[in-house]
Amino acid sequence: MHTNVPHVRASTVPADLNPMQRKAVLYLDGPCLVLAGAGSGKTRVITQKIAYLLRECGYAARNVVAMTFTNKAAREMSERVRQLVDPRLTKGLTISTFHSLGLRFLREEAEHAGLKRQFSILDSNDALAIIQELLATTDRARLKSVQQSISLWKNGLLEPDDAAAAAQTPSDAEAARVYRDYSATLAAYQAVDFDDLIRLPATLLERNPEVRTRWQSRVHYLLVDEYQDTNVCQYRMVQALVGTRAMFTAVGDDDQAIYAWRGATVENLQRLTKDFPSIELIKLEQNYRSVQRILTAANKVISHNPNVFGKKLWSSLGEGEPIQVTAMDDEESEAENIAIRLSAARFERRAQWRDFAILYRSNQQARAMEQALRNLHIPYSISGGQSFFEKPEIRDVLAYLRLIANDDDDPAFIRAVTTPRRGVGNTTLQALGQFAQEQGMSMFSAVFEIGQTDRLAPRQLQPLQNFVRYIQDFQQRAGKKGDVRSMQGTAELFAPSPTMGLDSYEQAAAQGAGELLDELLRSMDYERHLYDLYDEKPAQTRWQNVLELVGWLKRKAQEDELDLMELVQHVALVTMLERSEDENPDTVKLSTLHAAKGLEFPHVYMIGVEEGLLPHLGREDEDIGQGEDAVEALAQRIQEERRLMYVGITRAQRSLHLSWCKRRRRAREDIVRERSRFIEEMGFSNDKPADPGAGMDPKQRLQMLKSLLSGEKG
């Protein structure tokens, strides 16, 4: 037990915690594993335990660390703790995602990690561009496959040599070769990718005793949420942080482990019991979300998976209404049927739109559903879709603005100088990145110096210098303060631009942000770049997105009287201006099952609950072969899909409706489908007969809805 803990009092622990929740909060005699079933109040347990450590147990906030997987979960925990504890006691408390903690770690330990303090972070799109350069292909599926392989290797703490040794196919060998070159490129750029934010800290903690001792002396108590979602890398990071003291609480649910495809391994829960034999196991089985009928169905489904710990959810909220299972003719009739039933249910239950969710296995299922909802004027929002500010074309334009604001932003430099192409290739960027690392400067600054060396040939140097002059023009015209750097010995390459001499910078600084934005778009020649890259329709869509962004920026500049530099500094916060994750608009929620994890709704409609979709079986599964390993791999896939079904069922609080299609269109032909094996595992042998609207055209269905609603009002 922690040696500085004074006499422990449980006086401030709420009396309404159930016995198992209370035990989980109070247990401090060593490592603790809390198996928290869906809706069992795990966030409350974690936040109450943090409050208990700070208020009653003498722990300093700076020595308590809580980690989870999403910013939303971290925010929610922080807000709850603030409500429970005097703010003075929370100073220095760390509640963050794994990746945020990893970033903080690398900033502090940059020297030990072989990085400069201003290292860059490449996101998925930036990383994919490097992989595309290395693979020299436009085959998006292949690019994504290699990126996924590299990510899984990093998550498993495999170096390029390990990956090459483990390669079993020519495709694997090629991916391992790209991994080696990709790692060299990142090192040259002084950049890390998303996976490195965990991999590098885990590796450094294991290999460097000085760093390990420093961090173990800081982390006196560690709490980890969603432990079933950890990968090998995260597990090893946790092990290294807690050391032999092993004062930690891990909270997880083996029945909700649905992220194997991104390297998470449910076995990490089981490993805890082996690596820490004295660990205390506490099960939270009382569910505060759903009626018993829904929990019984969930328990029945998940009982078909191998069970390590044994856990059965129960509820005191009553039995609840029967679960409905309906067979549909095809996806269009399914969508129309659900829209009609949902609209009628809203009137009958006197509910709001936000009380309803429609869940599905694949994003493609949303199309028919969206159309049906629009036909009935039902408001909806989609969860798990791509953010506007994550679209490649938006990121391309923002890279230019980021670089104008901060020319030390290496990822922005790399993206802008290569989009559109300006004759700057990967070899040139690697050499520039290597030089920048040696000199301890940004890649933008390095362009000013590298011309004095023989590191780059004139044909490589000139496009870089032209680009830097181009950015400097806009920096000066946007009113950026600071000296204008020049490149001695290269004056002929850096003559003033034809449109504006250097002596006119002062007058140009007065240009409005809107005018400069328009000129930036024109000078980038980005519209032509899009039409060169894509077919006409997608190019047009992407260009409209860019115009929407620029229009929004111009309005913002006008409303708040911002010049371009102030506006560009504001761009860093631009994603916060989207609808917050925490907002709850009065709309029906459409969501994939993966994106719905952690959410709850009074009434849930799960669509497409059929073989091939849920469980999802792709072409790679159909051709999986007959060997023992292949059969085992398929069994594990089905188990993960069953856990996904369990997650879907347990999102419902009061009512649950399942539907499946007797046929579904695939590649221009109708495929006969069978209902999912999971429906039978829930205990249903017969479907509910198709509704009276089956076979009606949309007008007849609308008429039926009107009569339903008028009958209800009468």
XYZ file of C-alpha atoms in Angstrom:
714
model
C 0.000 0.000 0.000
C 1.138 3.578 -0.634
C 3.442 4.485 2.216
C 2.278 8.110 2.552
C -1.393 7.222 2.961
C -2.731 8.483 6.306
C -5.602 6.909 8.213
C -8.168 6.250 5.474
C -11.759 7.369 5.923
C -14.584 6.446 3.575
C -16.867 9.146 4.947
C -17.132 11.105 1.698
C -17.770 8.125 -0.575
C -21.447 8.368 -1.651
C -23.794 6.019 0.184
C -25.711 5.218 -3.025
C -22.816 3.322 -4.600
C -23.706 -0.352 -4.805
C -21.488 -2.767 -2.789
C -19.235 -3.679 -5.740
C -18.832 -0.057 -6.855
C -17.967 0.886 -3.282
C -15.404 -1.899 -3.041
C -13.770 -0.756 -6.301
C -13.508 2.835 -5.030
C -12.068 1.921 -1.628
C -9.634 -0.837 -2.618
C -6.043 0.395 -2.222
C -4.118 -2.685 -1.136
C -2.463 -3.211 -4.532
C -3.378 -3.648 -8.187
C -7.105 -3.770 -8.956
C -9.024 -4.956 -12.031
C -12.615 -3.764 -12.272
C -14.685 -5.724 -14.819
C -17.368 -3.181 -15.594
C -20.310 -4.395 -17.677
C -22.171 -2.064 -20.049
C -24.063 0.659 -18.179
C -22.661 -0.369 -14.799
C -21.401 3.074 -13.786
C -17.677 2.660 -14.463
C -17.019 6.389 -15.068
C -18.602 7.139 -11.709
C -16.354 4.560 -10.042
C -13.215 6.035 -11.619
C -14.076 9.637 -10.751
C -15.132 8.737 -7.192
C -11.860 6.848 -6.748
C -9.844 9.864 -7.939
C -11.787 12.055 -5.496
C -11.176 9.529 -2.712
C -7.419 9.446 -3.411
C -7.180 13.238 -3.299
C -9.565 14.011 -0.407
C -9.100 11.107 1.965
C -5.863 9.322 1.142
C -3.313 12.096 1.018
C -2.313 11.652 -2.604
C -1.045 14.820 -4.292
C -2.889 15.521 -7.528
C 0.393 15.716 -9.482
C 1.046 12.055 -8.555
C -2.320 10.739 -9.790
C -2.781 9.922 -13.474
C -5.974 8.712 -15.192
C -5.888 7.564 -18.807
C -8.627 6.832 -21.312
C -9.028 6.633 -25.082
C -11.022 9.649 -26.236
C -10.900 13.372 -25.550
C -14.611 13.240 -24.825
C -14.149 10.623 -22.067
C -11.213 12.572 -20.598
C -13.278 15.793 -20.563
C -16.206 14.052 -18.915
C -13.969 12.612 -16.192
C -12.301 15.977 -15.573
C -15.654 17.738 -15.248
C -16.979 15.136 -12.820
C -13.844 15.289 -10.649
C -14.067 19.092 -10.524
C -17.597 18.753 -9.136
C -16.403 16.340 -6.439
C -13.152 17.890 -5.213
C -11.964 21.287 -4.006
C -10.143 22.866 -6.986
C -7.060 23.423 -4.825
C -6.693 19.660 -4.425
C -6.866 18.974 -8.183
C -3.937 21.198 -9.201
C -1.554 19.096 -11.291
C -3.984 16.185 -11.749
C -3.547 14.392 -15.089
C -6.676 13.065 -16.812
C -5.873 12.504 -20.453
C -5.846 10.135 -23.386
C -2.930 7.746 -23.837
C -1.787 9.814 -26.808
C -1.924 13.135 -24.930
C 0.185 11.687 -22.123
C 2.573 10.231 -24.696
C 2.926 13.636 -26.336
C 3.660 15.299 -22.991
C 6.203 12.563 -22.251
C 7.995 13.062 -25.588
C 8.111 16.831 -25.191
C 9.862 16.383 -21.851
C 12.083 13.500 -22.965
C 12.725 14.647 -26.553
C 16.495 14.492 -26.139
C 16.411 10.899 -24.855
C 14.064 9.965 -27.734
C 16.430 11.440 -30.323
C 14.064 14.284 -31.182
C 14.344 18.052 -31.180
C 11.908 19.748 -28.823
C 9.973 21.172 -31.767
C 9.351 17.767 -33.357
C 6.357 17.506 -35.658
C 3.361 15.208 -35.413
C 2.116 13.707 -38.661
C -1.517 12.711 -38.783
C -2.877 9.793 -40.782
C -3.162 11.787 -44.020
C 0.366 13.220 -43.755
C 1.742 9.724 -43.089
C -0.211 8.240 -46.006
C 1.337 10.792 -48.373
C 4.835 9.614 -47.374
C 3.840 5.966 -47.834
C 2.401 6.798 -51.256
C 5.708 8.395 -52.263
C 7.631 5.325 -51.068
C 5.288 2.810 -52.716
C 4.951 4.856 -55.916
C 1.341 3.789 -56.419
C -2.092 5.385 -56.457
C -3.802 2.140 -55.391
C -5.611 3.490 -52.325
C -6.494 0.049 -50.976
C -2.839 -1.014 -51.119
C -1.691 2.233 -49.490
C -4.181 1.823 -46.649
C -3.188 -1.816 -46.224
C 0.504 -0.935 -45.854
C -0.325 1.917 -43.474
C -2.408 -0.480 -41.366
C 0.439 -3.032 -41.320
C 2.929 -0.404 -40.156
C 0.485 0.752 -37.471
C -0.035 -2.797 -36.190
C 3.727 -3.428 -36.140
C 4.283 -0.251 -34.159
C 1.451 -1.090 -31.763
C 3.064 -4.490 -31.242
C 6.472 -2.831 -30.597
C 8.004 -4.454 -33.677
C 10.921 -2.647 -35.334
C 11.377 -2.762 -39.151
C 13.875 -5.637 -38.799
C 11.340 -7.626 -36.739
C 8.628 -6.958 -39.322
C 10.889 -8.085 -42.170
C 11.780 -11.283 -40.303
C 8.105 -12.022 -39.630
C 6.965 -11.378 -43.230
C 5.272 -14.454 -44.709
C 4.188 -13.164 -48.129
C 5.734 -10.903 -50.800
C 3.099 -8.323 -49.840
C 4.245 -8.417 -46.189
C 7.891 -8.168 -47.269
C 7.122 -5.090 -49.369
C 5.221 -3.499 -46.457
C 8.186 -4.205 -44.124
C 10.544 -2.565 -46.633
C 8.284 0.503 -46.777
C 8.183 0.500 -42.952
C 11.995 0.772 -42.871
C 12.082 3.672 -45.354
C 9.068 5.320 -43.690
C 10.861 5.231 -40.308
C 13.971 6.758 -41.890
C 11.859 9.501 -43.476
C 10.188 10.365 -40.169
C 13.580 10.510 -38.458
C 14.868 12.836 -41.179
C 11.795 15.061 -40.819
C 12.157 15.005 -37.016
C 8.539 13.861 -36.999
C 6.464 11.240 -35.233
C 3.158 9.693 -36.247
C 0.148 8.911 -34.075
C 1.382 5.425 -33.133
C 4.801 6.792 -32.120
C 3.153 8.835 -29.372
C 2.748 5.549 -27.476
C 5.515 3.418 -29.013
C 8.375 5.796 -28.263
C 7.442 6.402 -24.583
C 6.890 2.649 -24.016
C 10.267 1.814 -25.599
C 12.094 4.592 -23.761
C 10.576 3.643 -20.385
C 11.696 0.043 -20.857
C 15.211 0.792 -22.112
C 16.247 3.891 -20.162
C 16.449 3.391 -16.342
C 16.908 7.127 -15.717
C 13.726 8.043 -17.596
C 11.804 5.126 -16.052
C 12.788 6.112 -12.496
C 11.832 9.741 -13.139
C 8.335 8.853 -14.354
C 7.681 6.155 -11.762
C 8.492 8.689 -9.056
C 5.778 10.934 -10.496
C 3.031 8.348 -10.980
C 2.037 7.121 -7.509
C -1.421 5.980 -8.585
C -2.609 5.155 -12.108
C -6.180 4.600 -13.309
C -6.840 3.222 -16.803
C -10.281 3.197 -18.439
C -11.412 0.881 -21.303
C -8.536 -1.516 -20.627
C -9.896 -4.037 -23.125
C -9.030 -1.524 -25.871
C -5.313 -1.387 -25.049
C -2.737 -2.793 -27.458
C 0.620 -4.373 -26.613
C 2.317 -0.980 -26.692
C -0.129 0.633 -24.247
C 0.021 -2.379 -21.936
C 3.814 -2.182 -21.754
C 3.652 1.574 -21.150
C 1.316 0.992 -18.199
C 3.575 -1.761 -16.831
C 6.610 0.503 -17.015
C 4.817 3.424 -15.334
C 3.479 1.441 -12.345
C 6.685 -0.577 -11.801
C 6.971 -2.872 -8.807
C 4.784 -0.574 -6.684
C 1.859 -1.603 -8.939
C -0.615 0.855 -7.469
C -3.229 1.037 -10.178
C -6.863 0.374 -11.079
C -7.680 -0.948 -14.548
C -11.320 -0.776 -15.640
C -12.553 -2.728 -18.642
C -15.078 -5.117 -20.145
C -13.927 -8.146 -22.118
C -17.401 -8.334 -23.695
C -16.954 -4.914 -25.335
C -13.548 -5.517 -26.954
C -14.290 -4.500 -30.561
C -11.039 -2.953 -31.791
C -8.828 -5.924 -32.702
C -8.550 -4.500 -36.235
C -6.499 -1.588 -34.865
C -4.246 -3.668 -32.628
C -6.249 -3.831 -29.395
C -6.096 -7.199 -27.687
C -8.723 -8.389 -25.215
C -6.073 -10.756 -23.816
C -4.563 -7.743 -22.006
C -7.257 -8.101 -19.324
C -6.292 -11.727 -18.785
C -2.573 -10.887 -18.871
C -3.053 -8.520 -15.938
C -4.036 -11.437 -13.726
C -0.853 -13.304 -14.746
C 1.586 -10.372 -14.600
C 0.122 -9.173 -11.281
C -0.902 -12.386 -9.436
C -2.090 -10.463 -6.357
C -4.526 -8.334 -8.398
C -7.991 -7.845 -6.868
C -10.810 -8.715 -9.299
C -14.086 -6.809 -8.824
C -17.121 -7.276 -11.108
C -19.710 -4.573 -11.743
C -22.771 -6.449 -13.021
C -25.684 -4.193 -12.029
C -26.755 -2.235 -15.103
C -28.334 1.207 -14.608
C -29.173 1.769 -18.276
C -31.418 -0.930 -19.706
C -34.520 -2.931 -18.837
C -33.968 -6.599 -17.997
C -35.325 -8.003 -21.283
C -32.584 -6.198 -23.223
C -29.900 -7.389 -20.783
C -31.136 -10.989 -20.965
C -30.782 -10.903 -24.771
C -27.281 -9.407 -24.444
C -26.244 -12.032 -21.872
C -27.523 -14.847 -24.108
C -25.589 -13.616 -27.160
C -22.286 -13.066 -25.383
C -22.520 -16.430 -23.603
C -21.614 -18.023 -26.964
C -18.120 -16.500 -26.714
C -15.347 -18.125 -24.637
C -15.708 -16.566 -21.208
C -12.619 -15.857 -19.131
C -14.101 -14.056 -16.147
C -17.818 -14.860 -16.156
C -20.115 -11.859 -15.847
C -23.890 -11.465 -16.145
C -25.664 -8.111 -16.328
C -28.847 -7.518 -14.358
C -31.152 -4.565 -13.838
C -33.695 -3.340 -11.313
C -35.464 -1.227 -13.957
C -38.142 -3.846 -14.676
C -38.697 -6.424 -17.393
C -39.517 -3.991 -20.213
C -41.310 -4.451 -23.524
C -40.575 -7.312 -25.950
C -37.713 -6.970 -28.411
C -38.972 -6.807 -31.991
C -37.328 -8.704 -34.859
C -38.656 -7.951 -38.353
C -37.785 -9.501 -41.714
C -37.762 -7.016 -44.622
C -37.832 -7.538 -48.381
C -34.787 -5.377 -49.189
C -32.813 -2.398 -47.870
C -35.180 0.201 -49.339
C -38.264 -1.309 -47.725
C -36.245 -1.741 -44.513
C -35.325 1.953 -44.486
C -38.865 3.123 -45.289
C -40.339 0.776 -42.705
C -37.974 1.963 -39.952
C -38.610 5.635 -40.790
C -42.391 5.150 -40.605
C -42.294 3.118 -37.381
C -39.883 5.553 -35.771
C -42.016 8.553 -36.656
C -45.139 6.849 -35.304
C -43.287 5.786 -32.139
C -42.269 9.380 -31.480
C -45.933 10.398 -31.368
C -47.080 7.351 -29.442
C -44.354 7.680 -26.820
C -44.449 11.494 -26.777
C -40.703 11.302 -27.240
C -38.126 13.547 -28.895
C -36.145 12.729 -32.025
C -32.944 12.497 -29.973
C -34.432 9.535 -28.074
C -33.989 7.335 -31.172
C -30.872 5.807 -32.712
C -30.423 3.717 -35.863
C -27.322 1.527 -35.678
C -25.615 -0.435 -38.452
C -22.432 -2.395 -39.124
C -21.238 -0.569 -42.247
C -21.359 3.099 -43.282
C -22.827 2.095 -46.662
C -26.067 1.073 -44.918
C -26.720 4.690 -44.007
C -27.502 5.782 -47.581
C -30.947 4.182 -47.935
C -31.757 5.136 -44.347
C -30.862 8.795 -44.915
C -33.078 8.940 -48.009
C -36.052 7.456 -46.146
C -35.635 9.897 -43.249
C -35.392 12.841 -45.636
C -38.577 11.707 -47.402
C -40.445 11.917 -44.091
C -38.680 15.148 -43.044
C -37.180 13.433 -39.996
C -34.102 15.347 -38.724
C -31.005 13.195 -38.256
C -27.283 13.463 -37.571
C -24.558 10.977 -38.385
C -21.959 9.825 -35.875
C -18.627 8.409 -36.937
C -18.546 10.268 -40.250
C -15.601 12.314 -41.498
C -15.254 15.759 -39.959
C -15.383 18.657 -42.428
C -11.982 19.802 -41.225
C -10.508 16.318 -41.761
C -11.277 16.337 -45.480
C -8.010 16.262 -47.490
C -8.849 19.369 -49.522
C -9.608 21.382 -46.369
C -6.388 20.209 -44.749
C -4.443 21.166 -47.882
C -5.639 24.783 -47.745
C -5.230 24.984 -43.966
C -1.620 23.753 -44.335
C -0.816 26.925 -46.308
C -2.482 29.100 -43.687
C -0.708 27.261 -40.845
C 2.635 27.785 -42.564
C 1.976 31.476 -43.154
C 1.268 31.814 -39.421
C 4.153 29.609 -38.221
C 6.885 28.648 -40.627
C 8.343 26.267 -38.013
C 5.346 23.960 -38.597
C 7.108 21.126 -40.438
C 4.002 18.986 -41.231
C 2.344 22.074 -42.747
C 5.524 22.772 -44.758
C 5.668 19.193 -46.073
C 1.997 19.176 -47.037
C 2.007 22.615 -48.653
C 5.235 22.178 -50.656
C 3.949 18.913 -52.146
C 0.292 19.923 -52.764
C -0.027 20.805 -55.570
C 3.243 19.251 -56.770
C 6.016 21.818 -57.210
C 8.872 19.589 -58.318
C 9.843 18.762 -54.731
C 10.164 15.008 -54.246
C 10.638 12.734 -51.272
C 14.434 12.486 -51.748
C 14.726 16.280 -51.610
C 12.551 16.480 -48.497
C 14.534 13.729 -46.776
C 17.804 15.577 -47.400
C 16.278 18.849 -46.215
C 14.810 17.159 -43.132
C 18.148 15.544 -42.268
C 19.942 18.892 -42.617
C 17.266 20.643 -40.501
C 17.722 18.018 -37.770
C 21.504 18.436 -37.746
C 21.178 22.217 -37.533
C 18.338 22.130 -34.988
C 16.015 24.234 -37.116
C 12.732 23.926 -38.969
C 12.640 22.714 -42.573
C 11.474 26.167 -43.709
C 14.500 27.809 -42.060
C 16.796 25.100 -43.409
C 16.017 26.213 -46.983
C 17.873 29.457 -46.188
C 21.004 27.572 -45.146
C 21.194 24.410 -47.227
C 22.004 26.394 -50.378
C 25.422 27.132 -48.866
C 26.173 23.387 -48.889
C 26.345 20.781 -51.615
C 23.575 18.678 -50.063
C 21.099 19.483 -52.833
C 21.574 19.898 -56.568
C 20.432 23.254 -58.038
C 17.429 21.578 -59.713
C 16.332 20.303 -56.244
C 17.055 23.588 -54.480
C 15.295 25.992 -56.811
C 11.697 24.708 -56.305
C 12.210 24.865 -52.512
C 13.509 28.432 -52.670
C 10.696 29.528 -54.966
C 8.176 28.068 -52.535
C 9.718 29.739 -49.480
C 9.722 33.109 -51.258
C 6.062 32.559 -52.131
C 5.163 31.923 -48.455
C 7.252 34.927 -47.330
C 5.316 37.140 -49.730
C 2.069 36.178 -48.045
C 3.556 36.453 -44.542
C 4.579 40.031 -45.208
C 1.320 40.928 -46.901
C -0.576 39.439 -43.989
C 1.297 41.783 -41.647
C 3.479 39.150 -39.961
C 5.980 40.841 -37.662
C 9.662 39.949 -37.765
C 12.631 40.315 -40.062
C 12.594 39.228 -43.646
C 15.195 36.491 -43.980
C 17.148 36.406 -47.196
C 19.287 33.833 -48.881
C 22.751 35.184 -49.460
C 24.274 33.992 -52.654
C 20.896 33.183 -54.181
C 19.572 36.687 -54.818
C 18.868 35.929 -58.452
C 16.486 33.145 -57.381
C 14.786 35.431 -54.898
C 14.023 38.508 -56.900
C 10.737 40.183 -55.913
C 7.701 38.499 -57.364
C 6.330 40.008 -60.594
C 3.155 41.105 -58.871
C 4.721 42.779 -55.830
C 8.135 44.228 -55.092
C 9.689 43.896 -51.642
C 9.528 47.661 -51.178
C 5.734 47.552 -51.307
C 5.285 45.138 -48.349
C 4.242 47.890 -45.939
C 1.417 49.075 -48.155
C 0.357 45.504 -48.953
C 0.076 44.623 -45.275
C -3.044 46.732 -45.233
C -4.775 44.328 -47.621
C -7.885 42.745 -46.177
C -7.972 39.102 -45.173
C -10.685 38.291 -47.699
C -8.689 39.711 -50.588
C -5.546 37.831 -49.527
C -7.464 34.567 -49.130
C -8.826 34.907 -52.652
C -5.351 35.626 -53.970
C -3.880 32.663 -52.082
C -6.444 30.315 -53.645
C -5.759 31.723 -57.106
C -1.994 31.508 -56.756
C -2.105 27.956 -55.378
C -3.870 26.881 -58.571
C -5.662 24.403 -56.340
C -8.814 24.081 -58.432
C -6.822 22.807 -61.412
C -4.938 20.445 -59.076
C -8.260 18.888 -57.985
C -9.487 18.436 -61.562
C -6.132 16.869 -62.508
C -6.413 14.441 -59.609
C -10.103 13.453 -59.647
C -12.998 12.873 -62.018
C -15.215 15.880 -62.616
C -17.920 15.239 -60.002
C -15.651 14.491 -56.991
C -13.333 17.337 -58.025
C -16.323 19.699 -58.103
C -17.479 18.519 -54.656
C -14.010 19.030 -53.171
C -13.663 22.473 -54.732
C -17.055 23.477 -53.293
C -15.782 22.387 -49.856
C -12.752 24.647 -50.281
C -14.971 27.574 -51.296
C -17.163 26.893 -48.245
C -14.095 27.015 -45.996
C -12.803 30.242 -47.516
C -16.272 31.791 -47.353
C -16.492 30.918 -43.663
C -12.999 32.355 -43.000
C -13.858 35.582 -44.825
C -17.081 35.998 -42.858
C -15.173 35.354 -39.624
C -12.560 37.948 -40.556
C -15.239 40.528 -41.327
C -17.411 39.858 -38.272
C -14.504 39.906 -35.796
C -12.400 42.477 -37.694
C -9.419 40.121 -38.016
C -6.506 40.584 -40.367
C -5.151 37.474 -42.094
C -2.517 36.766 -39.428
C -5.091 36.947 -36.615
C -7.440 34.816 -38.663
C -4.754 32.227 -39.355
C -3.887 32.013 -35.653
C -7.575 31.372 -35.081
C -7.526 28.480 -37.574
C -5.736 26.258 -35.032
C -8.980 26.278 -33.055
C -11.168 25.834 -36.092
C -12.300 22.279 -35.320
C -13.707 23.494 -32.004
C -16.180 25.568 -33.971
C -17.872 22.461 -35.288
C -20.809 21.072 -33.359
C -19.384 19.759 -30.112
C -19.494 16.020 -29.433
C -21.283 16.842 -26.214
C -24.106 18.757 -27.842
C -27.279 16.770 -28.125
C -29.341 18.224 -30.982
C -32.913 17.004 -31.337
C -32.162 14.620 -34.181
C -32.308 10.893 -34.756
C -28.776 9.542 -34.389
C -27.419 7.402 -37.233
C -24.269 5.580 -36.221
C -22.045 2.632 -36.928
C -21.897 0.144 -34.067
C -18.236 1.009 -33.485
C -18.975 4.736 -33.199
C -21.951 4.084 -30.879
C -19.796 2.472 -28.172
C -20.178 4.445 -24.952
C -23.497 6.006 -26.022
C -27.037 5.166 -24.919
C -30.530 5.866 -26.293
C -34.049 5.129 -25.027
C -35.018 3.461 -28.326
C -32.624 1.654 -30.672
C -33.190 0.267 -34.177
C -30.450 -2.093 -35.387
C -30.675 -2.624 -39.141
C -29.073 -5.223 -41.396
C -28.773 -7.882 -38.681
C -28.006 -10.593 -41.215
C -25.270 -13.019 -42.150
C -22.515 -11.285 -44.111
C -23.218 -7.912 -42.503
C -23.451 -8.754 -38.798
C -21.369 -10.825 -38.460
C -19.534 -8.956 -41.191
C -17.788 -11.300 -43.581
C -15.716 -9.781 -46.366
C -14.252 -11.453 -49.440
C -11.111 -12.227 -47.454
C -13.241 -14.354 -45.098
C -14.984 -16.159 -47.936
C -11.577 -17.201 -49.313
C -10.027 -17.888 -45.918
C -9.142 -21.511 -46.644
C -9.541 -24.668 -44.579
C -6.351 -24.862 -42.506
C -6.397 -24.940 -38.712
C -5.012 -21.399 -38.485
C -7.629 -20.137 -40.945
C -10.479 -21.717 -39.003
C -9.153 -20.211 -35.758
C -8.808 -16.768 -37.367
C -12.415 -16.932 -38.590
C -13.626 -18.038 -35.134
C -11.915 -15.018 -33.576
C -13.515 -12.725 -36.143
C -16.961 -14.097 -35.305
C -16.260 -13.619 -31.586
C -15.361 -9.979 -32.179
C -18.504 -9.484 -34.285
C -20.528 -11.066 -31.460
C -19.045 -8.528 -29.048
C -20.071 -5.807 -31.517
C -23.636 -7.183 -31.465
C -23.493 -7.105 -27.657
C -22.395 -3.457 -27.761
C -25.315 -2.642 -30.069
C -27.906 -4.386 -27.893
C -26.672 -2.686 -24.721
C -27.002 0.815 -26.223
C -30.812 0.465 -25.796
C -32.446 1.631 -22.576
C -36.153 0.894 -23.080
C -36.861 -0.638 -26.494
C -34.875 -2.552 -29.094
C -35.888 -3.280 -32.703
C -33.882 -5.559 -34.998
C -34.408 -5.906 -38.747
C -32.819 -7.883 -41.557
C -33.310 -8.119 -45.321
C -34.265 -11.232 -47.269
C -32.251 -9.915 -50.199
C -29.696 -7.150 -50.572
C -28.216 -5.560 -53.682
C -24.518 -6.199 -54.171
C -22.627 -5.209 -57.327
C -25.871 -4.716 -59.330
C -27.434 -8.033 -58.413
C -29.764 -9.102 -55.633
C -28.184 -11.539 -53.169
C -30.413 -13.750 -51.042
C -29.585 -13.151 -47.361
C -30.186 -15.029 -44.138
C -30.859 -13.510 -40.779
C -27.901 -13.282 -38.434
C -27.010 -16.214 -36.210
C -26.971 -13.661 -33.380
C -30.774 -13.305 -33.534
C -31.217 -16.969 -32.700
C -28.538 -16.704 -30.002
C -30.635 -13.946 -28.407
C -33.437 -16.498 -28.037
C -35.652 -15.628 -31.025
C -36.756 -18.468 -33.246
C -39.333 -16.577 -35.338
C -39.355 -13.078 -36.796
C -42.209 -10.675 -36.294
C -44.365 -10.715 -39.473
C -43.516 -7.944 -41.886
C -45.472 -4.750 -41.206
C -48.668 -3.808 -43.073
C -46.643 -1.408 -45.243
C -44.732 -4.204 -46.963
C -45.109 -4.005 -50.739
C -46.482 -0.453 -50.705
C -44.899 2.276 -52.776
C -43.556 5.384 -50.951
C -46.795 7.375 -51.490
C -48.909 4.580 -50.045
C -46.502 4.268 -47.102
C -46.780 7.998 -46.401
C -50.555 7.721 -46.520
C -50.414 4.823 -44.062
C -48.227 6.915 -41.751
C -50.726 9.799 -41.868
C -53.581 7.475 -40.967
C -51.490 5.977 -38.146
C -50.768 9.427 -36.745
C -54.309 10.740 -37.156
C -55.635 7.573 -35.480
C -53.253 8.141 -32.573
C -54.329 11.760 -32.185
C -57.989 10.744 -32.313
